[in-house]
Amino acid sequence: MRLTEREFENLKISHAGTVAQKRLARGVRLNYPEAIALISAQCLELIRDGNHSLTDIQQQAKKILGKNMVLNGVPQMIKEINIEATFPDGVKVVIIRNPICTDMGDLELALYGSFLPIPSIDLFQKANDSESGSHPGEIFLKDAQPIMINGDRDSIFITVTNESTELISIGSHFHFVEANRHLAFDRTLAYGMRLNIPAGDILTFNPGEQKEAPIIPIGGQRIIHGGNGLFDGPVNDENLKKNQKNLRKNNFLHVDEKNSLEKVNRRSTKYTIPRELYLVRYGPTIGDRILLGDTNLVVQIEADLTTYGEECTFGLGKVLREGMGQASNTRNDIALDTVITNVVIIDAVIGIIKADVGIKDGVIAGVGKAGNPQTMSGVTAGMVIGVGTEVIQGESLILTAGAIDACAYFTSPDVVTEALMSGVTTMFGGGTGMNGSVTMSTPGPNHIKYMIQSTDDYPMNFGFYGKGNTSKAEGLSKELEDQIVAGAIGLRLDERWGATPSAIDTCLRVAEYHDISVHADLDSLREAYSAPDSISMFRDRVVLIPCTETAAARNNFFELLQQPNVIITSCNNKAAVYRQPGENQKQFAIEDFLHDIGAISIISSSSQVTQSRF
């Protein structure tokens, strides 16, 4: 077979859809990926039949699954499905919005082509009746009060007539004086003004239509760039008089309003947006609460650093265009490389806020209000959007720090993908591949060098522990220092290499001198020391100890937990080997409780460790 990448992807969808069909036929309600897979696979099958149009597929897709046939919250999570498929007349993209919109779908259509038995509808109805409540990621609005935009500026109305035979649309942040030459209005009155409508909205003028448009002064430094180039430069009387000749020269319609002074004095009412609509367009704002996934955790936005009416939006007629939300004549060394707009941030330091996030030279350069200081007020210093700035739309998304896995075993590249999918962006650990000793250390300078080189292409921050098991009565161990010079971020004392008091003391001496961490086992065999001896041999030096592996097995576990220099971490890979049946559950339950109260603050994966090695 010679298949394209798209055809390979369709095979994956078909296989996943088949799995979902089998579960549905057993009366199992589908989860998020299963629901998407089944709808997509069935659409592909219907398209392959060759007797359905694109419109037919869109209509049939909404009948496949109902709310009773999927888990609670799945319909709200699946807002849109896009399917690329080959119709008899060519390749098309099928866009299905709100695909799960009925209470009970069509089971025959959902299982079409599978030859599986049709389950009883009662199975799904009973399951649905037993569930109620919120759905994952649900947002609870603070109140029903509308949100006022551009509240710090007064708006006036200007009469505009479309003298052309075409529909003309003007975006919220377009310099109104530069508008289409076939629009007849008082351009002197519109100088330095823009529309007073929600950020990213457009106001349309039908052919021959006359209407009053609300306009407000632009903000910031009040500099006009772009458009038709009629009034380029700072907004002032001198530039207005100097550039008025450009209107006549370029045949732009201009009508002096008879009651201009009256128009200026007649203030319009402030523009407000329903809070529900604001949520859809720009995401939640201050006071709104968000349910985190399918947990019972709810967070509330404490501050909104964006400006109502000046939100950064991207797209046709939106804010982030040249001379509007994007600054002109701004060099790339000043402008941001990337901006994430209108995103909810959950951070241990700055709290739970909504803001724009600027990225420059690979690091976060600012959190606040991004945009064009030439036309916008309140743009955070260092967060200018220029021609070299990429935009990531963060509306309805949460931005938070990536997790750190403090105890990872590097036995396969697959661990990186799994870590990224779970939100881990930094991995500390060790290993040399599948056939190594698997003791969470990368021993020796050469192995450290090779591991650093082999992980360069992965989008993950790596830190490698060198092997710390050696003894030296006095001074610093050179073989341990060699590993630190080679790039090790810390040292690992695994008891399978010998975790005697001498080895622990030697390793801690080197770590204290070079200010690095030590991840140490305690001797489970108790060959060289007993529980009461463990604390004294640390001599107030900082050490990380895995919890259920070794620390929790000792009689002085809670005494260890209280030491300011001892950091207990969760690392459970060897627990099943050293415990009697039933003891694991007790130790894990204790560990869970200690995490809940904050006594243990570090959790790690011990990923891909086979217990048969111990």
XYZ file of C-alpha atoms in Angstrom:
614
model
C 0.000 0.000 0.000
C 1.089 3.514 -0.728
C -0.749 5.768 1.666
C -0.414 9.466 2.301
C -0.033 10.888 5.796
C -3.683 11.927 5.749
C -4.721 8.371 4.911
C -2.599 7.014 7.767
C -4.321 9.471 10.109
C -7.710 8.315 8.851
C -6.725 4.720 9.633
C -5.956 5.740 13.220
C -9.334 7.453 13.453
C -11.054 4.378 12.037
C -9.336 2.086 14.540
C -10.157 4.355 17.474
C -13.732 4.617 16.230
C -14.021 0.834 16.096
C -12.885 0.587 19.727
C -15.477 3.216 20.673
C -18.196 1.286 18.820
C -17.415 -1.899 20.768
C -17.707 -0.040 24.044
C -20.908 1.664 22.984
C -22.385 -1.702 21.952
C -21.706 -2.964 25.500
C -23.664 -0.057 26.940
C -20.585 1.914 28.009
C -20.943 5.683 27.803
C -18.132 7.245 25.790
C -15.500 9.658 27.030
C -14.072 12.671 25.200
C -11.601 10.986 22.769
C -13.936 8.050 22.157
C -16.801 10.354 21.204
C -14.633 12.338 18.784
C -13.230 9.133 17.275
C -16.639 7.551 16.740
C -18.230 10.626 15.154
C -15.193 11.179 12.919
C -14.951 7.522 11.882
C -18.646 7.281 11.039
C -18.468 10.456 8.965
C -15.538 8.997 7.024
C -17.525 5.803 6.398
C -20.569 7.719 5.189
C -18.378 9.808 2.900
C -16.784 6.620 1.538
C -20.231 5.328 0.549
C -20.138 8.067 -2.071
C -23.796 9.094 -1.962
C -23.717 11.894 0.633
C -22.984 15.571 0.094
C -21.035 17.733 2.530
C -24.287 19.182 3.890
C -25.720 15.681 4.380
C -22.657 14.631 6.380
C -22.900 17.703 8.603
C -26.548 16.912 9.350
C -25.972 13.185 9.919
C -22.993 13.839 12.209
C -25.209 15.611 14.753
C -27.460 12.538 14.990
C -24.756 9.977 15.743
C -24.313 10.534 19.488
C -26.618 12.037 22.087
C -25.910 13.453 25.515
C -27.121 10.210 27.136
C -24.515 8.188 25.237
C -21.465 10.051 26.536
C -20.048 10.880 29.949
C -21.110 13.990 31.799
C -19.420 17.111 30.414
C -18.369 15.618 27.072
C -20.970 17.539 24.983
C -19.738 20.853 26.396
C -16.101 19.920 25.733
C -16.648 19.027 22.067
C -17.555 22.351 20.503
C -16.348 21.570 16.985
C -14.967 18.668 14.945
C -13.113 19.181 11.654
C -12.742 16.214 9.298
C -10.756 16.247 6.066
C -12.035 13.599 3.666
C -12.263 12.730 -0.018
C -15.701 13.183 -1.572
C -16.476 12.023 -5.130
C -15.845 15.588 -6.316
C -12.661 16.234 -4.326
C -11.130 16.683 -0.883
C -13.191 18.794 1.509
C -13.143 19.768 5.176
C -16.306 18.903 7.072
C -16.910 21.315 9.972
C -19.338 20.029 12.608
C -20.247 22.512 15.335
C -21.826 21.245 18.574
C -21.957 17.652 17.282
C -23.604 16.261 20.454
C -26.771 18.324 20.710
C -29.606 15.816 21.225
C -30.528 13.806 24.309
C -30.410 10.436 22.568
C -28.503 9.891 19.360
C -29.054 7.256 16.717
C -27.530 3.959 17.901
C -27.989 2.351 14.496
C -26.111 5.201 12.853
C -23.411 5.130 15.549
C -22.823 1.394 14.948
C -23.309 1.564 11.165
C -20.907 -0.786 9.389
C -19.695 -2.499 12.566
C -22.230 -5.383 12.519
C -22.368 -5.123 16.304
C -25.636 -5.686 18.185
C -27.674 -2.595 19.030
C -27.800 -2.175 22.832
C -30.920 -1.223 24.749
C -31.607 2.493 25.059
C -32.426 1.919 28.729
C -28.730 1.396 29.497
C -27.922 4.966 28.572
C -31.055 6.571 29.970
C -30.476 5.135 33.455
C -26.849 6.193 33.461
C -27.735 9.734 32.465
C -30.437 10.042 35.129
C -27.877 9.239 37.825
C -25.658 12.181 36.929
C -26.066 15.883 37.396
C -23.996 18.926 38.243
C -21.219 20.857 36.547
C -19.177 19.812 33.554
C -15.347 19.848 33.336
C -13.975 23.334 32.826
C -17.295 25.040 33.506
C -17.093 28.783 34.139
C -19.319 30.433 36.719
C -19.895 34.122 36.045
C -19.505 36.585 38.902
C -22.901 38.158 38.231
C -25.221 39.175 35.417
C -24.028 42.785 35.269
C -22.835 43.821 31.781
C -19.251 44.959 31.255
C -18.593 48.552 30.205
C -15.955 49.083 27.523
C -13.887 52.215 26.897
C -15.380 53.684 30.052
C -12.638 56.297 30.425
C -13.473 57.987 27.107
C -16.509 59.927 25.929
C -18.151 58.851 22.711
C -19.787 61.009 20.062
C -21.998 60.112 17.120
C -21.043 60.890 13.551
C -23.338 60.575 10.531
C -21.937 58.255 7.836
C -23.376 57.569 4.382
C -22.209 54.763 2.097
C -22.221 56.304 -1.398
C -20.912 53.144 -3.094
C -22.666 50.044 -4.419
C -20.682 47.750 -2.116
C -21.031 46.659 1.482
C -18.339 48.397 3.562
C -17.238 47.146 6.990
C -14.997 49.017 9.436
C -13.187 47.322 12.333
C -13.208 48.581 15.907
C -9.627 49.892 15.894
C -9.386 51.143 12.312
C -8.487 54.847 12.152
C -11.896 56.147 11.122
C -10.539 59.183 9.290
C -8.749 56.760 6.934
C -11.943 54.838 6.070
C -13.088 53.995 2.529
C -13.274 57.057 0.269
C -16.889 56.225 -0.642
C -18.022 56.804 2.939
C -19.267 60.365 3.306
C -18.823 61.883 6.774
C -17.071 64.719 8.574
C -13.475 63.496 8.477
C -12.287 66.489 10.480
C -14.539 65.376 13.319
C -13.291 61.777 12.904
C -9.602 62.768 13.041
C -7.834 60.781 15.779
C -10.948 58.705 16.451
C -12.029 55.061 16.163
C -15.316 53.201 16.583
C -16.715 52.720 20.075
C -17.659 49.061 19.643
C -16.279 45.869 21.257
C -12.666 45.075 20.383
C -12.550 43.059 17.178
C -16.143 43.861 16.143
C -17.019 45.486 12.819
C -19.637 48.069 11.866
C -21.187 47.543 8.428
C -22.573 50.143 6.034
C -24.897 48.842 3.325
C -24.896 50.501 -0.121
C -26.733 53.821 0.089
C -27.287 53.470 3.837
C -26.914 56.372 6.242
C -26.345 55.699 9.928
C -24.810 57.265 12.996
C -21.587 55.675 14.158
C -20.248 56.027 17.728
C -16.593 57.091 17.792
C -14.053 57.716 20.564
C -10.508 59.150 20.663
C -7.667 56.706 20.154
C -5.459 56.221 23.207
C -1.764 56.044 24.010
C 0.601 58.395 22.184
C -2.175 59.151 19.637
C -0.161 58.487 16.483
C -1.815 57.464 13.215
C -0.086 55.007 10.886
C -1.423 52.907 8.032
C -4.835 52.980 6.431
C -4.759 55.130 3.299
C -1.862 57.219 4.578
C -3.900 60.421 4.603
C -3.111 61.666 8.103
C 0.080 59.806 8.982
C 1.744 61.098 12.146
C 0.834 62.461 15.593
C -2.710 63.687 16.140
C -2.586 67.501 16.402
C -4.065 70.578 14.744
C -0.976 71.205 12.640
C -1.064 67.757 11.022
C -4.820 68.029 10.537
C -4.522 71.252 8.540
C -1.473 70.068 6.626
C -3.014 66.758 5.523
C -6.551 67.878 4.704
C -5.440 68.457 1.130
C -4.924 64.676 0.842
C -8.685 64.207 1.047
C -9.335 66.271 -2.082
C -6.269 64.916 -3.859
C -7.404 61.290 -3.412
C -11.129 61.938 -3.926
C -12.202 61.013 -0.390
C -15.753 62.079 0.398
C -15.955 64.652 3.178
C -19.108 66.287 4.536
C -19.025 69.115 7.062
C -21.680 68.397 9.650
C -23.862 71.417 10.300
C -24.199 70.705 13.980
C -20.634 69.590 14.673
C -20.429 71.422 17.993
C -23.748 69.963 19.032
C -22.526 66.524 18.018
C -19.435 66.871 20.153
C -21.439 67.989 23.148
C -24.060 65.256 22.770
C -22.389 62.387 24.565
C -23.590 58.890 23.830
C -24.413 56.366 26.469
C -21.555 54.106 27.536
C -21.228 50.872 25.566
C -21.717 47.671 27.550
C -21.365 43.977 26.677
C -23.411 41.192 28.294
C -21.093 39.215 30.549
C -21.964 35.937 28.795
C -20.939 37.414 25.436
C -17.727 38.824 26.920
C -16.849 35.332 28.173
C -17.281 33.821 24.712
C -15.189 36.481 22.967
C -12.437 37.331 25.419
C -12.572 34.659 28.121
C -13.449 35.025 31.813
C -12.647 38.182 33.740
C -12.249 39.329 37.338
C -14.603 37.597 39.756
C -15.477 34.723 37.417
C -14.778 31.213 38.705
C -13.435 28.227 36.764
C -13.902 24.537 37.566
C -10.546 22.833 36.967
C -11.115 19.797 34.763
C -13.272 17.132 36.374
C -11.996 17.881 39.890
C -13.767 19.666 42.727
C -11.253 22.520 42.577
C -12.604 25.949 41.634
C -10.396 29.006 41.066
C -11.487 32.635 40.955
C -9.837 35.294 38.809
C -8.402 37.904 41.164
C -7.353 40.541 38.626
C -7.709 41.332 34.921
C -4.727 43.212 33.478
C -6.286 43.629 30.043
C -8.380 46.710 29.254
C -12.089 46.445 28.489
C -12.503 47.617 24.910
C -8.788 47.304 24.055
C -8.453 43.492 24.168
C -5.945 42.037 21.713
C -7.836 39.964 19.155
C -6.530 38.533 15.894
C -8.339 37.911 12.619
C -10.200 39.630 9.807
C -11.250 43.066 11.012
C -9.800 42.427 14.474
C -7.512 44.529 16.662
C -4.017 43.206 15.945
C -3.475 44.799 12.547
C -0.830 47.224 11.341
C -1.225 50.708 12.734
C -3.999 49.557 15.076
C -3.147 46.977 17.751
C 0.159 46.263 16.020
C 2.706 49.073 16.232
C 4.291 50.438 13.062
C 7.914 51.591 12.750
C 8.920 49.427 15.720
C 12.118 47.411 15.359
C 12.114 43.724 16.226
C 14.565 44.221 19.091
C 11.845 46.257 20.832
C 8.737 44.303 19.833
C 7.827 40.968 21.388
C 8.621 37.719 19.613
C 5.354 36.101 20.709
C 2.292 37.221 22.636
C -0.331 35.026 24.291
C -3.514 37.075 24.471
C -6.305 37.138 27.069
C -5.132 34.024 28.898
C -5.949 32.976 32.458
C -2.750 32.565 34.497
C -2.486 30.381 37.592
C 0.825 31.071 39.305
C 2.141 30.621 42.833
C 3.643 34.136 42.860
C 1.327 36.436 40.891
C -1.850 34.535 41.736
C -4.855 33.802 39.514
C -5.158 36.547 36.923
C -6.117 37.201 33.320
C -3.550 38.981 31.165
C -1.490 39.019 28.002
C 1.868 37.252 28.205
C 4.846 38.493 26.187
C 7.738 36.261 25.152
C 11.116 37.611 24.037
C 14.349 35.701 23.367
C 12.784 32.479 24.600
C 11.708 33.753 28.028
C 8.643 35.489 29.449
C 9.313 39.207 29.032
C 6.154 40.554 30.599
C 2.710 39.838 31.993
C 0.105 42.560 31.602
C -1.451 44.448 28.693
C 0.157 43.972 25.280
C -0.533 46.052 22.194
C 0.395 49.268 20.406
C 1.318 52.194 22.696
C 0.838 54.557 19.735
C -2.934 53.961 19.802
C -3.630 52.206 23.120
C -3.421 53.439 26.693
C -2.042 51.273 29.475
C 0.254 49.047 27.409
C 2.720 47.400 29.790
C 6.347 48.443 29.297
C 8.203 45.982 27.081
C 5.020 44.408 25.694
C 4.805 46.102 22.291
C 3.320 44.049 19.460
C 5.162 44.646 16.186
C 5.440 43.220 12.708
C 7.731 40.448 13.987
C 5.350 39.313 16.721
C 3.537 35.989 16.530
C 0.144 35.759 18.238
C -1.205 32.819 20.241
C -4.859 33.279 21.117
C -5.254 32.360 24.784
C -8.963 33.052 25.237
C -10.584 30.225 27.254
C -7.164 28.714 28.011
C -5.206 28.410 31.268
C -1.477 29.135 31.420
C 0.478 27.734 34.346
C 4.006 26.648 35.171
C 4.999 23.218 33.930
C 5.507 20.519 36.539
C 8.927 19.223 37.588
C 9.468 15.472 37.820
C 12.158 15.114 40.478
C 12.702 11.370 40.086
C 12.643 10.211 36.460
C 14.339 7.134 35.043
C 15.583 7.761 31.508
C 15.141 4.330 29.990
C 13.257 5.249 26.800
C 12.470 8.367 24.741
C 8.773 7.554 25.201
C 8.954 8.943 28.726
C 9.321 12.467 27.307
C 6.054 12.310 25.361
C 4.199 10.906 28.354
C 5.627 13.625 30.582
C 4.648 16.443 28.211
C 1.108 15.094 27.906
C 0.750 15.238 31.693
C 2.028 18.821 31.970
C 5.619 18.045 32.971
C 8.180 20.356 31.353
C 11.256 19.604 33.491
C 12.649 16.177 34.348
C 15.372 15.462 36.904
C 16.741 11.933 37.011
C 19.220 9.592 35.467
C 19.821 6.557 33.342
C 21.636 5.476 30.212
C 18.882 3.730 28.280
C 16.968 0.464 28.319
C 19.828 -1.856 29.263
C 21.401 0.248 31.992
C 21.307 -0.380 35.722
C 18.189 1.790 36.176
C 19.226 3.450 39.426
C 18.224 7.011 38.463
C 21.838 8.060 38.008
C 23.921 8.706 34.923
C 27.385 7.567 36.039
C 30.576 9.193 34.827
C 31.387 12.240 32.670
C 31.044 10.430 29.344
C 27.588 9.050 30.055
C 26.462 12.485 31.220
C 27.847 14.012 28.020
C 26.086 11.447 25.817
C 22.763 11.843 27.634
C 22.901 15.638 27.294
C 23.594 15.285 23.575
C 20.885 12.661 23.028
C 18.179 14.809 24.636
C 18.966 18.064 22.822
C 16.169 17.611 20.279
C 13.376 17.103 22.806
C 11.147 20.022 23.951
C 11.879 19.264 27.594
C 14.194 20.640 30.286
C 16.497 17.859 31.494
C 18.654 17.562 34.584
C 20.892 14.549 35.166
C 21.995 13.106 38.498
C 25.508 11.716 38.647
C 26.267 8.616 40.715
C 27.242 9.546 44.265
C 28.159 6.156 45.748
C 31.808 6.321 46.787
C 33.770 6.850 50.013
C 36.575 9.203 50.953
C 37.562 9.789 54.572
C 38.533 13.443 54.157
C 38.313 16.160 51.526
C 36.300 16.143 48.327
C 35.912 13.121 46.091
C 37.386 13.952 42.680
C 35.334 11.297 40.875
C 32.157 12.981 42.115
C 33.441 16.434 41.171
C 34.265 15.172 37.672
C 30.586 14.378 37.136
C 29.524 17.827 38.324
C 31.989 19.474 35.933
C 30.569 17.285 33.146
C 27.100 18.757 33.720
C 25.397 16.776 36.486
C 22.901 18.925 38.419
C 23.013 16.701 41.478
C 24.125 13.359 42.850
C 22.106 10.204 43.395
C 22.846 7.756 46.230
C 21.046 4.526 45.353
C 21.208 1.822 48.005
C 21.836 -0.834 45.344
C 25.270 0.745 44.882
C 25.724 0.948 48.654
C 24.254 3.713 50.832
C 26.530 3.402 53.846
C 27.190 6.257 56.295
C 30.608 6.748 54.699
C 29.128 7.045 51.191
C 26.414 9.422 52.392
C 28.940 11.636 54.182
C 31.291 11.720 51.168
C 28.464 12.627 48.795
C 27.020 15.324 51.073
C 30.462 16.910 51.497
C 30.804 17.374 47.736
C 27.202 18.547 47.366
C 27.545 21.123 50.135
C 30.735 22.539 48.616
C 29.273 22.809 45.090
C 25.753 23.760 46.267
C 23.935 20.935 44.480
C 21.256 18.499 45.603
C 21.597 14.905 46.781
C 18.831 12.366 46.244
C 19.665 9.613 48.715
C 18.246 6.244 49.699
C 18.365 5.031 53.271
C 19.682 1.507 53.803
C 16.612 -0.749 53.745
C 18.693 -3.751 54.802
C 20.033 -1.886 57.846
C 23.479 -3.395 57.314
C 25.455 -0.390 58.554
C 23.041 1.636 60.670
C 19.601 1.634 62.259
C 16.764 4.139 62.223
C 17.985 6.336 65.119
C 21.357 6.824 63.371
C 20.038 8.237 60.087
C 19.397 11.813 61.188
C 22.723 12.319 62.964
C 24.796 11.227 59.959
C 23.315 14.017 57.808
C 24.907 16.648 60.124
C 22.293 19.257 59.212
C 23.135 18.999 55.513
C 20.265 19.090 53.007
C 19.217 15.754 51.530
C 16.241 14.522 49.493
C 14.871 11.129 50.521
C 12.278 9.047 48.623
C 9.257 8.466 50.840
C 7.584 5.090 50.392
C 10.770 3.537 49.002
C 12.840 3.775 52.149
C 11.933 6.627 54.473
C 8.400 5.467 55.268
C 9.686 2.000 56.091
C 11.723 3.287 59.021
C 10.599 3.639 62.603
C 11.673 7.289 62.704
C 9.812 8.328 59.556
C 7.865 11.135 61.233
C 11.028 12.338 62.932
C 12.697 12.503 59.506
C 9.709 14.410 58.194
C 10.183 17.122 60.822
C 13.839 17.810 60.037
C 14.336 21.173 58.264
C 17.235 19.782 56.217
C 15.411 16.619 55.071
C 13.094 16.885 52.059
C 10.859 13.866 51.617
C 9.806 13.098 48.039
C 7.276 10.617 46.676
C 8.982 7.843 44.757
C 7.205 4.501 44.875
C 8.940 2.283 42.362
C 10.488 -0.193 44.826
C 7.664 -0.296 47.369
C 6.125 -3.536 46.137
C 9.418 -5.387 46.477
C 10.184 -4.450 50.067
C 6.681 -4.606 51.549
C 4.562 -7.451 52.716
C 1.146 -7.822 51.002
C -1.210 -5.153 52.283
C 1.531 -2.850 53.547
C 1.715 -0.932 50.265
C -1.828 0.356 50.585
C -1.174 1.582 54.116
C 2.030 3.373 53.126
C 0.418 4.919 50.064
C -2.568 6.090 52.131
C -0.224 7.752 54.642
C 1.674 9.384 51.814
C -1.507 10.718 50.196
C -2.578 12.263 53.491
C 0.825 13.890 54.008
C 0.601 15.387 50.520
C -2.845 16.784 51.276
C -1.637 18.613 54.391
C 1.570 19.811 52.706
C 3.997 17.777 54.810
C 5.302 16.219 51.578
C 5.513 18.741 48.757
C 7.377 16.880 46.011
C 5.933 14.086 43.880
C 7.825 12.200 41.204
C 7.077 9.523 38.654
C 9.775 6.840 38.905
C 8.627 6.276 35.344
C 9.352 3.101 33.402
C 11.034 1.232 36.235
C 10.497 -2.524 36.238
C 10.233 -3.949 39.729
C 11.749 -7.241 38.573
C 15.151 -5.556 38.518
C 15.287 -5.176 42.288
